[in-house]
Amino acid sequence: MFYLPRAIHSRFWIILVIIMSLLLAAVKCSEFRISSDSWIDRLFSKQLKHTYTYNATTAPAIAQNVMYFGGKESFDISLFSSVVFAVEVETERERWRFKLPPVDAIGHTPVIADGMLYVGTIGSSPHVYALDVQTGQLKWQTKASNNVLSPVVVFDGVACFRSLDGYLYALDANTGNSKWSFPAYGTLPPLKINTRFEGRPDEVMSFPTVANGVVYIGTRSGLYALDVQTGKPLWRFATDNSVDSTPLLDKGRVYIGSGDATRHRGYIYGLDAQTGKLQWQYSVHEGMVDSDLAISDNVIYFGGVSPNLHAVDLVTRQEKWRFPTKASTSYTGAFAHKGTVFFVWEEVLYAFDPQTGNPYWEYKECHNCERRSPSIEGPSLYNDTLYYVLRNRIYAFDATPHAVE
C-alpha cells in the first residue's frame, strides 16, 4: 500500500478542507435549487450559463451579440447607476462606455431602435439621451421635466416615456425635440373613482406600449389609446382603479390589470386593440392586479396584491393553477418562452412547468442576504438565453426546453 509522507499528508488534508469550505460557501451565497435539492446539482447545474462581472443596475437590452445596460464603475459606491455599458455577450469584452453626469442615474433598461440607444435618467437633473449604438457617441440629449420612470419606447420616429410628474412625453427620436405630452393640462376630467384620489387630475401610471401607430398607456382612471404622432386620444376604457401593469398586446387584444376602488378585488381586462371594446374579463378575489402580464399558448400569467402567481386559461376563463409566494407579487411580471414560464419574486428566479405550475428550478443569488428589490423590468431574452439582474450582477440562464429535463 502506498502512503503519503506525513508532511505532504497533512498539507493534502488542509488543502482539501479549504477547497470544500470554499465550495460550500459558494453554494450558500449562490444557491441553485432543482428538484433533487442536491448541493452538487446546484453547483454544477446547467441552467446557469454565465455570470457577468460588471456592476449592473438595469436589465440589459441585447442586439447583435452586444448587451447594453446601466451600471456603475467598480469603485463607485453610490446607489444609482451612472454609466451606460456596451459589452459583448460571448466574450464580455467592453465595446464602449458612456458616463453620465454625477447628477444623473439610469432608471430603466436602455432601448435599441434604428441604430440608436435611448436612455432615460433620474436624479436632480433628469435627461433623455440618444447614443450611437455602435460607438456610444452622444447624438442628442433633452432635459426631462422630472424623473424618467419607464424605458424610452420608440416607434416610427417617436420616443415615448413616463415621467414622475404624471405625464407621458413624446420626443422626436432623431432630434430630441418635443412633440407632445399627455394628459394635456386641463383636457381630462378630475378623477372620481376613489375617495383617496377624488378631485385630483388624472396621471400616467404604467409603462407605455406602442404598436401599429398607437400608444397604450395606463392611468389612474383607466387605459388610453393615443395616436403616436400627435398624442390625440383614440379611445379610453374606464376602470375603477389605476392601471399600473404595462399593457400587453396579443392577437388583436390589449390586456391590462386593475382592481376595484378598494383594491380588494382585482381584474384582468382584454380589450379590442382598435376600439377599446371589452372582449374578455377575469376577476381575482385576493386583491388588485398591478403586476405585468404574460401570455403563452392561450394562458395568461399574472401576480398582484394576491400572494400568488396565477395561470388562467384565456378560452375557458378557468384558473389552471396558482403558485403561492407568501406575500404580494405587485409589479413582478411573468415571462413565457418555449414551454417554460419564468417569474421573479423576492430575488428568486423561478422556472415553471406551464401545465402544472410546478417549479422546474429556482435560482437565488444569495441565501441569507438582506432582501433587496429586484430589477423592475423583466428578464431579457436573446438566442434562447434569459438575462436577468440580481444584486447588481447579470446572470445568463439557459431558456431552452432541454435545460429543464
XYZ file of C-alpha atoms in Angstrom:
405
model
C 0.000 0.000 0.000
C 1.193 3.495 -0.878
C 1.393 6.091 1.898
C 1.953 9.824 1.580
C 4.737 11.284 3.705
C 3.353 12.807 6.919
C 4.090 16.433 5.922
C 2.510 16.018 2.471
C -0.391 14.096 4.016
C -1.153 16.961 6.419
C -0.961 19.601 3.718
C -3.197 17.492 1.491
C -5.968 17.409 4.095
C -5.587 21.112 4.862
C -5.893 21.985 1.172
C -8.865 19.637 0.791
C -10.651 21.231 3.768
C -10.033 24.716 2.322
C -11.392 23.695 -1.091
C -14.503 22.113 0.441
C -15.096 25.198 2.594
C -14.906 27.445 -0.456
C -17.308 25.219 -2.374
C -19.829 25.207 0.475
C -19.536 28.980 0.827
C -20.178 29.366 -2.889
C -23.300 27.241 -2.601
C -24.549 29.299 0.350
C -24.027 32.630 -1.415
C -25.292 31.485 -4.809
C -27.969 28.891 -4.168
C -29.393 26.998 -7.123
C -32.210 24.615 -6.208
C -33.551 21.992 -8.591
C -35.829 19.063 -7.961
C -33.154 16.793 -6.443
C -32.152 19.528 -3.947
C -28.577 18.238 -4.145
C -25.794 20.739 -3.468
C -23.719 19.034 -6.180
C -26.534 19.552 -8.693
C -26.886 23.153 -7.578
C -23.174 23.783 -8.004
C -22.874 22.266 -11.461
C -26.369 22.978 -12.767
C -26.631 23.560 -16.490
C -29.340 26.233 -16.247
C -26.958 28.985 -15.148
C -24.695 29.597 -18.127
C -22.716 32.656 -17.096
C -22.414 35.428 -14.529
C -21.117 38.737 -15.840
C -18.579 40.625 -13.784
C -19.884 44.127 -14.451
C -21.672 46.049 -11.715
C -25.096 46.298 -13.392
C -28.164 48.135 -12.112
C -30.599 47.702 -15.024
C -31.679 44.742 -17.099
C -29.795 44.588 -20.418
C -31.024 45.346 -23.909
C -29.353 42.964 -26.386
C -28.803 43.070 -30.151
C -26.193 41.605 -32.498
C -24.349 39.859 -29.667
C -23.887 43.056 -27.659
C -25.668 43.885 -24.392
C -26.356 47.444 -23.267
C -27.125 48.220 -19.645
C -26.815 50.789 -16.905
C -24.211 50.187 -14.251
C -21.513 51.594 -12.045
C -17.758 51.702 -12.298
C -16.047 49.309 -9.908
C -15.031 51.996 -7.436
C -18.433 53.718 -7.403
C -20.279 53.200 -4.083
C -23.318 55.324 -4.944
C -26.778 53.757 -5.020
C -27.539 54.534 -8.663
C -26.020 53.672 -11.998
C -24.058 56.388 -13.749
C -22.553 54.585 -16.757
C -24.017 53.030 -19.905
C -22.019 49.941 -20.892
C -21.855 48.127 -24.231
C -20.434 44.628 -23.667
C -20.092 41.638 -25.996
C -22.354 38.809 -24.885
C -19.955 35.930 -25.574
C -16.588 37.393 -24.574
C -17.628 40.105 -22.087
C -15.300 42.454 -23.956
C -16.309 46.065 -23.492
C -17.161 47.862 -26.728
C -17.675 51.281 -25.170
C -18.996 53.086 -22.143
C -20.815 56.408 -21.773
C -20.519 58.132 -18.421
C -23.379 60.293 -17.258
C -23.036 63.490 -15.231
C -22.931 62.768 -11.476
C -26.416 64.258 -11.040
C -27.949 61.664 -13.430
C -28.683 57.983 -12.829
C -30.087 55.396 -15.240
C -33.503 54.337 -14.064
C -34.558 51.670 -16.556
C -33.376 49.321 -19.277
C -31.983 51.116 -22.355
C -33.907 50.732 -25.612
C -32.359 49.932 -29.014
C -34.061 51.366 -32.101
C -32.909 52.405 -35.568
C -29.203 52.342 -34.760
C -29.633 54.364 -31.581
C -29.657 53.579 -27.867
C -32.167 55.544 -25.782
C -31.652 56.056 -22.058
C -33.806 57.909 -19.534
C -32.416 59.076 -16.207
C -33.491 60.071 -12.717
C -31.877 62.452 -10.275
C -31.587 66.182 -9.743
C -31.224 66.824 -13.491
C -33.043 64.045 -15.405
C -32.494 63.736 -19.154
C -33.207 61.510 -22.121
C -30.054 60.549 -24.032
C -29.710 59.146 -27.540
C -26.404 57.384 -28.253
C -24.975 55.809 -31.375
C -25.402 52.104 -30.691
C -22.110 51.206 -32.405
C -19.817 53.827 -30.870
C -21.584 55.227 -27.806
C -21.280 58.729 -29.241
C -23.886 61.173 -27.936
C -26.362 62.140 -30.656
C -28.621 64.339 -28.563
C -29.826 64.890 -25.031
C -33.051 66.500 -23.826
C -33.798 67.725 -20.328
C -36.837 65.978 -18.850
C -39.367 67.820 -16.706
C -38.986 65.179 -13.979
C -37.566 61.708 -13.366
C -37.992 59.274 -16.269
C -39.969 56.352 -14.827
C -40.057 53.966 -17.775
C -37.928 52.734 -20.639
C -37.903 55.151 -23.574
C -40.129 53.292 -26.047
C -39.525 54.128 -29.723
C -41.866 53.658 -32.685
C -41.942 55.311 -36.119
C -39.561 58.109 -35.154
C -41.244 58.908 -31.826
C -39.695 58.268 -28.395
C -42.208 57.994 -25.510
C -41.635 57.779 -21.765
C -43.482 58.131 -18.482
C -42.427 60.897 -16.087
C -42.706 61.318 -12.320
C -44.922 64.367 -12.857
C -47.688 62.046 -14.127
C -47.333 62.788 -17.831
C -46.405 60.732 -20.865
C -43.951 62.633 -23.066
C -43.106 62.127 -26.726
C -39.917 63.347 -28.391
C -38.684 63.298 -31.956
C -36.438 60.210 -31.856
C -33.967 61.750 -34.312
C -33.543 65.190 -32.718
C -34.881 65.023 -29.153
C -37.306 67.872 -29.835
C -40.627 67.769 -28.004
C -43.670 66.507 -29.956
C -46.473 66.213 -27.398
C -47.381 65.301 -23.816
C -50.352 63.510 -22.286
C -52.551 64.293 -20.468
C -52.552 67.819 -21.860
C -53.233 70.194 -18.981
C -56.939 70.696 -18.372
C -58.157 68.287 -21.056
C -59.200 65.410 -18.778
C -61.893 65.440 -16.088
C -60.866 65.132 -12.439
C -60.580 61.594 -11.125
C -63.740 60.391 -9.377
C -63.188 56.685 -8.848
C -61.762 56.554 -5.354
C -62.003 58.733 -2.274
C -58.200 58.682 -1.967
C -57.799 60.397 -5.353
C -61.155 62.090 -5.894
C -60.776 65.520 -7.411
C -57.156 65.005 -8.437
C -56.134 65.247 -12.084
C -55.579 62.008 -13.910
C -51.971 60.842 -14.305
C -49.996 58.194 -16.134
C -49.204 55.078 -14.064
C -47.918 52.353 -16.400
C -45.071 51.894 -18.824
C -46.148 52.671 -22.403
C -46.692 50.008 -25.061
C -46.521 51.072 -28.710
C -47.731 49.109 -31.751
C -49.262 49.901 -35.141
C -49.035 53.627 -34.600
C -50.848 53.526 -31.248
C -49.529 54.179 -27.735
C -51.338 52.287 -24.966
C -50.923 53.808 -21.527
C -52.464 53.084 -18.124
C -53.606 55.970 -15.895
C -55.360 56.337 -12.558
C -58.706 56.180 -14.338
C -58.176 53.514 -16.982
C -56.451 52.735 -20.267
C -55.915 55.215 -23.104
C -55.029 54.559 -26.736
C -53.194 57.530 -28.269
C -52.038 58.382 -31.765
C -48.241 58.029 -31.580
C -47.605 61.026 -33.848
C -49.970 63.520 -32.233
C -50.807 62.185 -28.764
C -54.513 62.552 -29.581
C -56.712 60.072 -27.635
C -58.291 57.455 -29.910
C -60.326 55.771 -27.193
C -60.461 55.262 -23.425
C -61.504 52.308 -21.258
C -62.526 53.382 -17.745
C -61.602 51.273 -14.699
C -62.464 51.584 -11.003
C -58.822 51.875 -10.018
C -55.496 52.638 -11.625
C -53.866 50.620 -14.409
C -50.296 50.031 -13.218
C -49.468 46.980 -15.345
C -47.837 47.521 -18.727
C -50.478 46.985 -21.468
C -49.922 43.639 -23.208
C -50.890 43.040 -26.845
C -51.871 39.581 -28.050
C -53.915 38.520 -31.098
C -55.653 41.836 -31.628
C -56.378 42.448 -27.953
C -54.732 44.617 -25.345
C -54.711 43.174 -21.812
C -54.408 45.161 -18.592
C -54.672 44.543 -14.859
C -56.568 46.737 -12.412
C -58.918 46.485 -9.422
C -61.992 47.859 -7.731
C -61.961 51.109 -5.763
C -60.964 49.333 -2.540
C -58.158 47.261 -4.144
C -59.754 44.191 -2.511
C -60.734 42.666 -5.851
C -58.590 42.522 -8.961
C -59.475 42.364 -12.638
C -57.864 41.399 -15.922
C -59.426 43.067 -18.951
C -58.970 42.073 -22.586
C -59.952 44.874 -24.965
C -60.181 45.193 -28.713
C -56.907 46.944 -29.544
C -58.532 49.115 -32.220
C -61.748 50.162 -30.487
C -61.234 49.605 -26.758
C -64.355 47.452 -26.554
C -64.325 44.946 -23.681
C -63.985 41.378 -25.014
C -62.623 39.388 -22.060
C -62.617 39.739 -18.271
C -61.429 37.791 -15.247
C -61.723 38.683 -11.557
C -59.379 37.845 -8.683
C -60.782 37.856 -5.157
C -57.451 38.308 -3.381
C -56.750 41.882 -4.500
C -55.770 44.265 -7.274
C -53.739 43.077 -10.267
C -50.868 45.532 -10.630
C -48.130 43.254 -11.955
C -47.124 42.926 -15.599
C -48.824 40.168 -17.579
C -47.567 37.360 -19.814
C -49.425 35.216 -22.367
C -48.348 31.917 -23.910
C -50.425 29.179 -25.583
C -53.741 30.830 -24.621
C -52.825 31.087 -20.950
C -52.344 34.407 -19.150
C -49.958 34.666 -16.180
C -50.053 37.433 -13.584
C -49.435 38.414 -9.977
C -50.544 41.407 -7.927
C -51.701 42.153 -4.400
C -52.623 38.477 -4.194
C -49.739 36.405 -2.780
C -49.799 34.089 -5.789
C -48.677 33.705 -9.361
C -51.861 32.899 -11.325
C -52.293 30.977 -14.581
C -55.705 31.388 -16.267
C -56.939 29.770 -19.487
C -57.988 32.524 -21.920
C -60.525 30.278 -23.664
C -62.345 28.766 -20.669
C -61.558 31.615 -18.213
C -60.752 28.955 -15.634
C -57.723 29.027 -13.378
C -55.245 26.322 -14.362
C -53.018 26.680 -11.308
C -51.547 29.121 -8.844
C -48.178 29.232 -7.124
C -48.083 30.655 -3.563
C -45.427 33.290 -2.832
C -46.314 34.160 0.822
C -46.606 37.881 0.061
C -47.722 40.356 -2.613
C -46.344 39.913 -6.126
C -47.116 43.504 -7.151
C -45.001 44.862 -10.007
C -43.417 41.458 -10.569
C -44.078 40.184 -14.066
C -44.032 36.714 -15.575
C -42.217 35.785 -18.778
C -43.032 32.800 -21.009
C -40.723 31.146 -23.538
C -40.755 27.758 -25.289
C -42.706 25.774 -22.748
C -41.339 27.443 -19.628
C -42.789 30.254 -17.515
C -40.267 32.431 -15.715
C -41.187 34.532 -12.706
C -39.231 36.637 -10.226
C -40.307 37.128 -6.630
C -38.159 38.464 -3.763
C -34.886 37.978 -5.661
C -35.683 34.382 -6.617
C -35.959 33.471 -10.304
C -38.382 30.586 -10.877
C -38.875 28.414 -13.959
C -42.302 26.712 -14.026
C -43.979 23.909 -15.909
C -46.797 25.850 -17.635
C -49.148 22.856 -17.463
C -48.903 22.078 -13.746
C -47.354 25.145 -12.099
C -44.635 23.003 -10.553
C -41.216 24.709 -10.479
C -38.631 23.134 -12.765
C -35.908 25.006 -10.909
C -35.265 28.174 -8.974
C -32.261 30.397 -8.514
C -31.464 32.595 -5.549
C -28.294 34.638 -5.760
C -27.738 34.878 -2.016
C -29.317 32.620 0.601
C -29.059 34.633 3.814
C -28.558 38.158 2.489
C -30.710 41.133 3.361
C -33.621 41.378 0.920
C -33.426 43.903 -1.889
C -35.864 44.770 -4.645
C -35.088 43.042 -7.950
C -34.912 44.823 -11.255
C -38.270 46.414 -12.056
C -38.056 45.223 -15.664
C -38.481 41.591 -16.536
C -35.782 39.348 -17.961
C -34.273 39.935 -21.390
C -34.336 37.091 -23.920
C -31.687 36.627 -26.582
C -30.822 33.459 -28.527
C -32.712 31.188 -26.111
C -30.857 32.679 -23.162
C -32.562 34.570 -20.348
C -30.664 37.532 -18.875
C -31.659 38.946 -15.522
C -30.150 41.288 -12.934
C -29.957 40.207 -9.301
C -27.884 42.118 -6.761
C -26.036 44.122 -9.409
C -24.970 41.143 -11.484
C -26.300 40.000 -14.858
C -26.999 36.260 -14.920
C -27.484 34.259 -18.112
C -29.781 31.208 -17.903
C -30.496 28.546 -20.489
C -34.126 29.144 -21.551
C -34.485 26.140 -23.873
C -36.714 23.181 -23.012
C -33.796 20.765 -22.704
C -32.477 22.818 -19.772
C -35.276 21.538 -17.551
C -35.117 17.865 -18.489
